[in-house]
Short mmCIF file of C-alpha atoms in Angstrom, two decimals:
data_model
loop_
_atom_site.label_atom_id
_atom_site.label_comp_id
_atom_site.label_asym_id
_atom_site.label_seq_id
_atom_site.Cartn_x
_atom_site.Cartn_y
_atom_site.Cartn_z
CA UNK A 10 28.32 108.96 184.91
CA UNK A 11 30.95 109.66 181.92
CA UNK A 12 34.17 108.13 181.73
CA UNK A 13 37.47 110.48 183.05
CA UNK A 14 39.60 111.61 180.53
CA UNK A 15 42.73 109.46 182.00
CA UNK A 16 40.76 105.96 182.03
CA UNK A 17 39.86 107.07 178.40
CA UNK A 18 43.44 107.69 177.35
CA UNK A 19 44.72 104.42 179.41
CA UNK A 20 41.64 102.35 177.05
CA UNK A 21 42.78 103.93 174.25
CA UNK A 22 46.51 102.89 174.98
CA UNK A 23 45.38 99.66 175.58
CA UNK A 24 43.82 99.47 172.76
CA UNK A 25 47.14 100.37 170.49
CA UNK A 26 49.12 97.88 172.13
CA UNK A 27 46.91 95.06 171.25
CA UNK A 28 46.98 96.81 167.45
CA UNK A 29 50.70 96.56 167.57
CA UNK A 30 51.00 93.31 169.40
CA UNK A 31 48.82 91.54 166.87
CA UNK A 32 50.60 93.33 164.16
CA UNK A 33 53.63 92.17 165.82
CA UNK A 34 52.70 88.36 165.82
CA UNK A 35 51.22 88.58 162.26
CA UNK A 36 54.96 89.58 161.10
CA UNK A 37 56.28 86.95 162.85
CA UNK A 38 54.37 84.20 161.49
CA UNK A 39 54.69 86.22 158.25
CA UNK A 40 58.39 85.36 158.44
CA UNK A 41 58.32 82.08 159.62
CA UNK A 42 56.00 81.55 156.26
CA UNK A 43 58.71 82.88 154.39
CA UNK A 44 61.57 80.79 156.36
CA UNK A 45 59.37 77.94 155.67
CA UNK A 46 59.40 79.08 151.58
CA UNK A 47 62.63 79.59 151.21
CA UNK A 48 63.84 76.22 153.56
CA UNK A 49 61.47 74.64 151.00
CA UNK A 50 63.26 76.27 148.13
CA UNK A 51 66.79 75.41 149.21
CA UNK A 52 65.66 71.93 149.81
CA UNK A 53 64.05 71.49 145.90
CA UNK A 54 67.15 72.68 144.60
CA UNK A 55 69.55 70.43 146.78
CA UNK A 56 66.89 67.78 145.48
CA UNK A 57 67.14 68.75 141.77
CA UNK A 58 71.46 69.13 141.96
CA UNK A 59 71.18 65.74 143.77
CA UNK A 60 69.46 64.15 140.81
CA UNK A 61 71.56 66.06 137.92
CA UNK A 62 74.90 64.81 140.00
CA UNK A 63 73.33 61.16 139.91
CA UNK A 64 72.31 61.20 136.14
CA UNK A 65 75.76 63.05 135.05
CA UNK A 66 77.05 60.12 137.48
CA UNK A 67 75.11 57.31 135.55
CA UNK A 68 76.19 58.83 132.10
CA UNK A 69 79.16 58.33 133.07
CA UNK A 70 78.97 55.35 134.31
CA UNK A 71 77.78 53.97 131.12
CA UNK A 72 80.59 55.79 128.59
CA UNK A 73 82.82 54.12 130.86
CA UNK A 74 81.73 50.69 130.24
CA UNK A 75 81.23 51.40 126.37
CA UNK A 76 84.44 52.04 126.42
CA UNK A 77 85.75 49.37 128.29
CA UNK A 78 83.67 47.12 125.76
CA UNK A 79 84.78 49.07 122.79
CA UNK A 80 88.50 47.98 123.55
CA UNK A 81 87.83 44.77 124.59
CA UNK A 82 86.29 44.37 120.71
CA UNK A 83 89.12 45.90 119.61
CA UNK A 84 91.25 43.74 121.66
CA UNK A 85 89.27 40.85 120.07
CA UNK A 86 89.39 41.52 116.59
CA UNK A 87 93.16 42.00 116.15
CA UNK A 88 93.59 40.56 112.71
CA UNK A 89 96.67 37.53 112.72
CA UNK A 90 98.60 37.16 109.55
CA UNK A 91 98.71 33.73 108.39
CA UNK A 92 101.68 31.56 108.77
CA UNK A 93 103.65 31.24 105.26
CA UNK A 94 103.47 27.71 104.15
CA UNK A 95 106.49 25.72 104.25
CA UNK A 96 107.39 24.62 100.94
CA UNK A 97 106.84 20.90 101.68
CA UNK A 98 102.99 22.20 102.30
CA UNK A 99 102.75 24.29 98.83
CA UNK A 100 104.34 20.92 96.98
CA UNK A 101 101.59 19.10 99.06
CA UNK A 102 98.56 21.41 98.02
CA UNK A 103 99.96 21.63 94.24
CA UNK A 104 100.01 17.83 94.02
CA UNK A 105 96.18 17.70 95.16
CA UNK A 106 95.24 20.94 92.80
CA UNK A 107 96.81 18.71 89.89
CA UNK A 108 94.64 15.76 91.10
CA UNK A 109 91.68 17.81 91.22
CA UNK A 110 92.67 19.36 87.02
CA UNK A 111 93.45 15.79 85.86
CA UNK A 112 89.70 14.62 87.12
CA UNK A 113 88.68 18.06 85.36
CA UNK A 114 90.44 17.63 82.20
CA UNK A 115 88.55 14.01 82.04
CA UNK A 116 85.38 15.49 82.26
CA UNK A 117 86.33 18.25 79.73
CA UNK A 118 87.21 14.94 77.49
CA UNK A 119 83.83 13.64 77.60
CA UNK A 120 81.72 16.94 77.43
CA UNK A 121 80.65 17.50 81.12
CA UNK A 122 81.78 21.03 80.88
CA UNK A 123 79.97 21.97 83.94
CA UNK A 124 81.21 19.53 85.89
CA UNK A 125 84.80 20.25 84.83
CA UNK A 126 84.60 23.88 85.81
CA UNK A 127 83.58 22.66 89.38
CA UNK A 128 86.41 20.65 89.30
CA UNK A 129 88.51 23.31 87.98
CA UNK A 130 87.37 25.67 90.87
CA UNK A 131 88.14 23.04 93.23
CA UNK A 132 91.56 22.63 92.23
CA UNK A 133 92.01 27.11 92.35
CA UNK A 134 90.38 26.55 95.91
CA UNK A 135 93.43 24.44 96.95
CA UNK A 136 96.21 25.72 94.62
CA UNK A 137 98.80 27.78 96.70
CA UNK A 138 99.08 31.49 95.91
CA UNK A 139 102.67 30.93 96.05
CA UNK A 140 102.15 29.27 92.38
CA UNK A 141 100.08 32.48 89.72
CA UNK A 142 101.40 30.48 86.96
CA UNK A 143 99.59 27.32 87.96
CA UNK A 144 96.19 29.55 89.30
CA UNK A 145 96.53 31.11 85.50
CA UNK A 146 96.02 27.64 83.96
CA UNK A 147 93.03 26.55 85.73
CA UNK A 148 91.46 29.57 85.02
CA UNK A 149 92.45 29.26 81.59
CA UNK A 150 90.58 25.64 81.65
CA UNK A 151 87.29 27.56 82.94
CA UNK A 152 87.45 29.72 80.60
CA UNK A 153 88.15 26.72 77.86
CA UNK A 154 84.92 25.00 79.12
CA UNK A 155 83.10 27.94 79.71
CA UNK A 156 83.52 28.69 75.62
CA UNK A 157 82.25 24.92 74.90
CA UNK A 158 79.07 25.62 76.77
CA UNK A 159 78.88 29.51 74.50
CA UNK A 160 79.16 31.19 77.69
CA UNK A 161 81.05 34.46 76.54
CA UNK A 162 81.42 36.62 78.92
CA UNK A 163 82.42 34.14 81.77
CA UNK A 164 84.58 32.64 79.57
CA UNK A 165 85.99 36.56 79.33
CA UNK A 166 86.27 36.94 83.17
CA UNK A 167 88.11 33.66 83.41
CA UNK A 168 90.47 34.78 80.70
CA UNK A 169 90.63 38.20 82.88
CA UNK A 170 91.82 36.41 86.14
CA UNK A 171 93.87 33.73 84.06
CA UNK A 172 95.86 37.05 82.59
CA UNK A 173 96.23 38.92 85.85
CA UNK A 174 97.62 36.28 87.05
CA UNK A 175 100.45 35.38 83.83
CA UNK A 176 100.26 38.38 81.43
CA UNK A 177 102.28 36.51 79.14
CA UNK A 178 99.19 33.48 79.05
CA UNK A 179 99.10 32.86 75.38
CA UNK A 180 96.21 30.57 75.13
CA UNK A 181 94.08 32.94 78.13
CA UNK A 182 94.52 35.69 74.99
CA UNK A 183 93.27 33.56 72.24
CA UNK A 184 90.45 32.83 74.09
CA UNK A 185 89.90 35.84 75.15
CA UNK A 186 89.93 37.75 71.88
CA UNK A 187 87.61 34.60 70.55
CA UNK A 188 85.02 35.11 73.16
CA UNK A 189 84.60 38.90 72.68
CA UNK A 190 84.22 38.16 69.00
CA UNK A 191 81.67 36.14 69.44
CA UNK A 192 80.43 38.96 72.22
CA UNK A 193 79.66 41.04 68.81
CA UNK A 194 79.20 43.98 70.46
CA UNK A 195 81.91 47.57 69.64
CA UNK A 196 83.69 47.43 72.97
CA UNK A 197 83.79 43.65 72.71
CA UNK A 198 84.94 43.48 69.36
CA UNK A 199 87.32 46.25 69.77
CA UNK A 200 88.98 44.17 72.81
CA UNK A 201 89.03 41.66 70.38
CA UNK A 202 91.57 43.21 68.17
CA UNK A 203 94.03 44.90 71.20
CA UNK A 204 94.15 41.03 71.76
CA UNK A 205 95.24 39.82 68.31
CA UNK A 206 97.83 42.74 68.20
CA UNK A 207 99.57 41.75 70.74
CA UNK A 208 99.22 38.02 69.95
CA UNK A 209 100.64 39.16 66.71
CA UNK A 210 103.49 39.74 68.62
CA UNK A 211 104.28 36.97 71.25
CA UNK A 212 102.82 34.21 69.31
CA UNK A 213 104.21 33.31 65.86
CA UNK A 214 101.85 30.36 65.84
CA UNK A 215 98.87 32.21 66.38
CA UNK A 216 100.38 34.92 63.32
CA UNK A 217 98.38 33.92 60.61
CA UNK A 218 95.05 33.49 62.76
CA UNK A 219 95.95 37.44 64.11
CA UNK A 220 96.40 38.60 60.65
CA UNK A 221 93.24 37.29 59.12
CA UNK A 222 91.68 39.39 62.50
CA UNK A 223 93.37 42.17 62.06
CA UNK A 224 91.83 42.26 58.20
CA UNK A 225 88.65 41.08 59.49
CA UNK A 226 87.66 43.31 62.35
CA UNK A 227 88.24 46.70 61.58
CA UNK A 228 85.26 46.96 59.53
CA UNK A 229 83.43 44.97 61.47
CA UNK A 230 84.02 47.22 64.70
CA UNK A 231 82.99 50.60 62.43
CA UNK A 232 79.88 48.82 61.59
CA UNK A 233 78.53 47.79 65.05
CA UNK A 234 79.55 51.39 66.05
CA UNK A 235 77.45 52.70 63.61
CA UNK A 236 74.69 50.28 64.64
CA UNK A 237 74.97 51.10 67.98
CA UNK A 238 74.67 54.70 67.44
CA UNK A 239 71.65 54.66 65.65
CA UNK A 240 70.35 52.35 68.63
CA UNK A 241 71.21 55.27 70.69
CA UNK A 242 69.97 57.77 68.99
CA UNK A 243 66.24 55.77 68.75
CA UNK A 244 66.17 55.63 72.36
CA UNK A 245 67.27 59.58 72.58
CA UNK A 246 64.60 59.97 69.80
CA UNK A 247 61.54 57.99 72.35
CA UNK A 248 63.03 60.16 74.71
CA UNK A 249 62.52 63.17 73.58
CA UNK A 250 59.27 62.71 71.85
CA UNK A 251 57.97 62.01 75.54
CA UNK A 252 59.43 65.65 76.46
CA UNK A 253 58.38 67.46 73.78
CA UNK A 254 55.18 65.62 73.28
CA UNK A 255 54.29 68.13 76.07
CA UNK A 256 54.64 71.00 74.03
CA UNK A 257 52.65 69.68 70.92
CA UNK A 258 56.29 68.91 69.31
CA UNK A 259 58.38 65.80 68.16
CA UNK A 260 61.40 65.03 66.85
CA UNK A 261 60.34 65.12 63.71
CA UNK A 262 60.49 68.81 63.90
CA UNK A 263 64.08 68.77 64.04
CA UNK A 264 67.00 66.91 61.86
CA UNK A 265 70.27 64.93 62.82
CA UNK A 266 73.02 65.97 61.04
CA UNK A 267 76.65 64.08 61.34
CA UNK A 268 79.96 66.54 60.99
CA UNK A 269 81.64 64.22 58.25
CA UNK A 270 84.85 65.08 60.57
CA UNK A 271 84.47 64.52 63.96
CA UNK A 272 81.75 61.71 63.38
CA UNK A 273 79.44 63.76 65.98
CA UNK A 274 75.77 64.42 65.82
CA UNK A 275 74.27 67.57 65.87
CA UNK A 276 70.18 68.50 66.05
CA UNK A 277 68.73 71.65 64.33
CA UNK A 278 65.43 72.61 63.76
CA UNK A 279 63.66 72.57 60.24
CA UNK A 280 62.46 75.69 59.16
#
């Protein structure tokens, strides 16, 4: 026996309902999925802010305390003047700077030069800087010792702080202009004599030891330039034979030739 039309239609009516009930609950748990997502989301993000606020936090943090130890250095290291001596403390240090220059000048006597500048420096260690005239002398005496032992060019840097010191140093100049003669080299020599000038001027005792200088080292001092130069102009001359050497040339292709009036050097190639 076949169905009647109205129990077909209720089936089929049925059957929609279940369609759209189950489509129904699939939307549902479609949003809860989504409400689940984003919840999910939110949280992660509240996380991530939460752990960019705590690291900004802990930067912070630290400047902070780099700063608070960056003034406490500079709290620290506040430089204090010394106190000025009295003058019964600079006549106390002079008096034991003189002791330490007589036991030097013994020394000098008997040819321990080395042990006299030691003494010498001793005596500058303790020597008030109230007193440049006194400071001048020692040095001078280093430089005096440093001359017996054919040291030059300390005995030049002695006579260079001696001089700084007490411009007007007579015996710092003498030795001074001695020791860069015996330097021998142009600038040296040419020191030498700016010394004896002005010897020539503030010492009448030293006038006839400055004129025999000035006669003496003017031709000297053209000499040793000269000597110099060609010095120069050999290592120029290795030098460029290295260079050119690369391009199957030398020197020897080309000529020096001095301008007679400015004294200058000029290269040209020979033909």
């Amino acid at each position: 026996m076949s169905p009647k039309i109205s129990e077909i239609s209720d089936s089929e009516d049925e059957f929609h309902e279940s369609l759209e009930y189950i489509e129904e609950t699939n939307q549902i748990k479609r949003d809860n999925i989504e409400t689940t997502e984003e919840k999910v989301t939110l949280e992660e993000n509240d996380a991530e802010k939460s752990k960019q606020v705590v690291e900004e936090e802990a930067v912070q943090e630290v400047s902070n305390e780099n700063k608070e130890i960056s003034n406490n250095e500079t709290s620290e290291v506040k430089i204090i003047p010394p106190t000025p001596l009295t003058e019964t403390e600079i006549e106390e240090r002079v008096k034991e700077s003189e002791s330490y220059k007589a036991t030097g000048n013994q020394l000098f006597a008997t040819g321990e030069y080395e042990n006299a500048i030691e003494k010498y420096n001793q005596a500058l260690g303790i020597c008030p800087e109230e007193r440049p005239t006194l400071r001048a002398l020692f040095y001078g005496n280093i430089a005096a010792s440093y001359m017996k032992l054919e040291r030059w060019d300390d005995a030049v840097h002695a006579c260079d702080s001696a001089l700084e010191l007490d411009s007007t140093y007579i015996k710092a100049l003498v030795r001074r202009a001695q020791a860069n003669e015996k330097i021998g080299k142009y600038l040296a020599l040419s020191s030498a004599l700016e010394d004896y000038k002005k010897l020539n001027d503030l010492a009448p005792n030293y006038r006839r030891e400055c004129e025999q200088a000035l006669r003496r080292l003017p031709p000297r001092i053209e000499e040793q330039q000269e000597i110099e130069k060609a010095e120069m102009l050999d290592k120029v001359k290795d030098l460029g034979n290295r260079f050119l050497g690369m391009f199957g040339l030398s020197t020897d292709n080309f000529q020096m030739q001095k301008d007679p009036a400015s004294g200058n050097y000029s290269m040209q190639f020979k033909h």
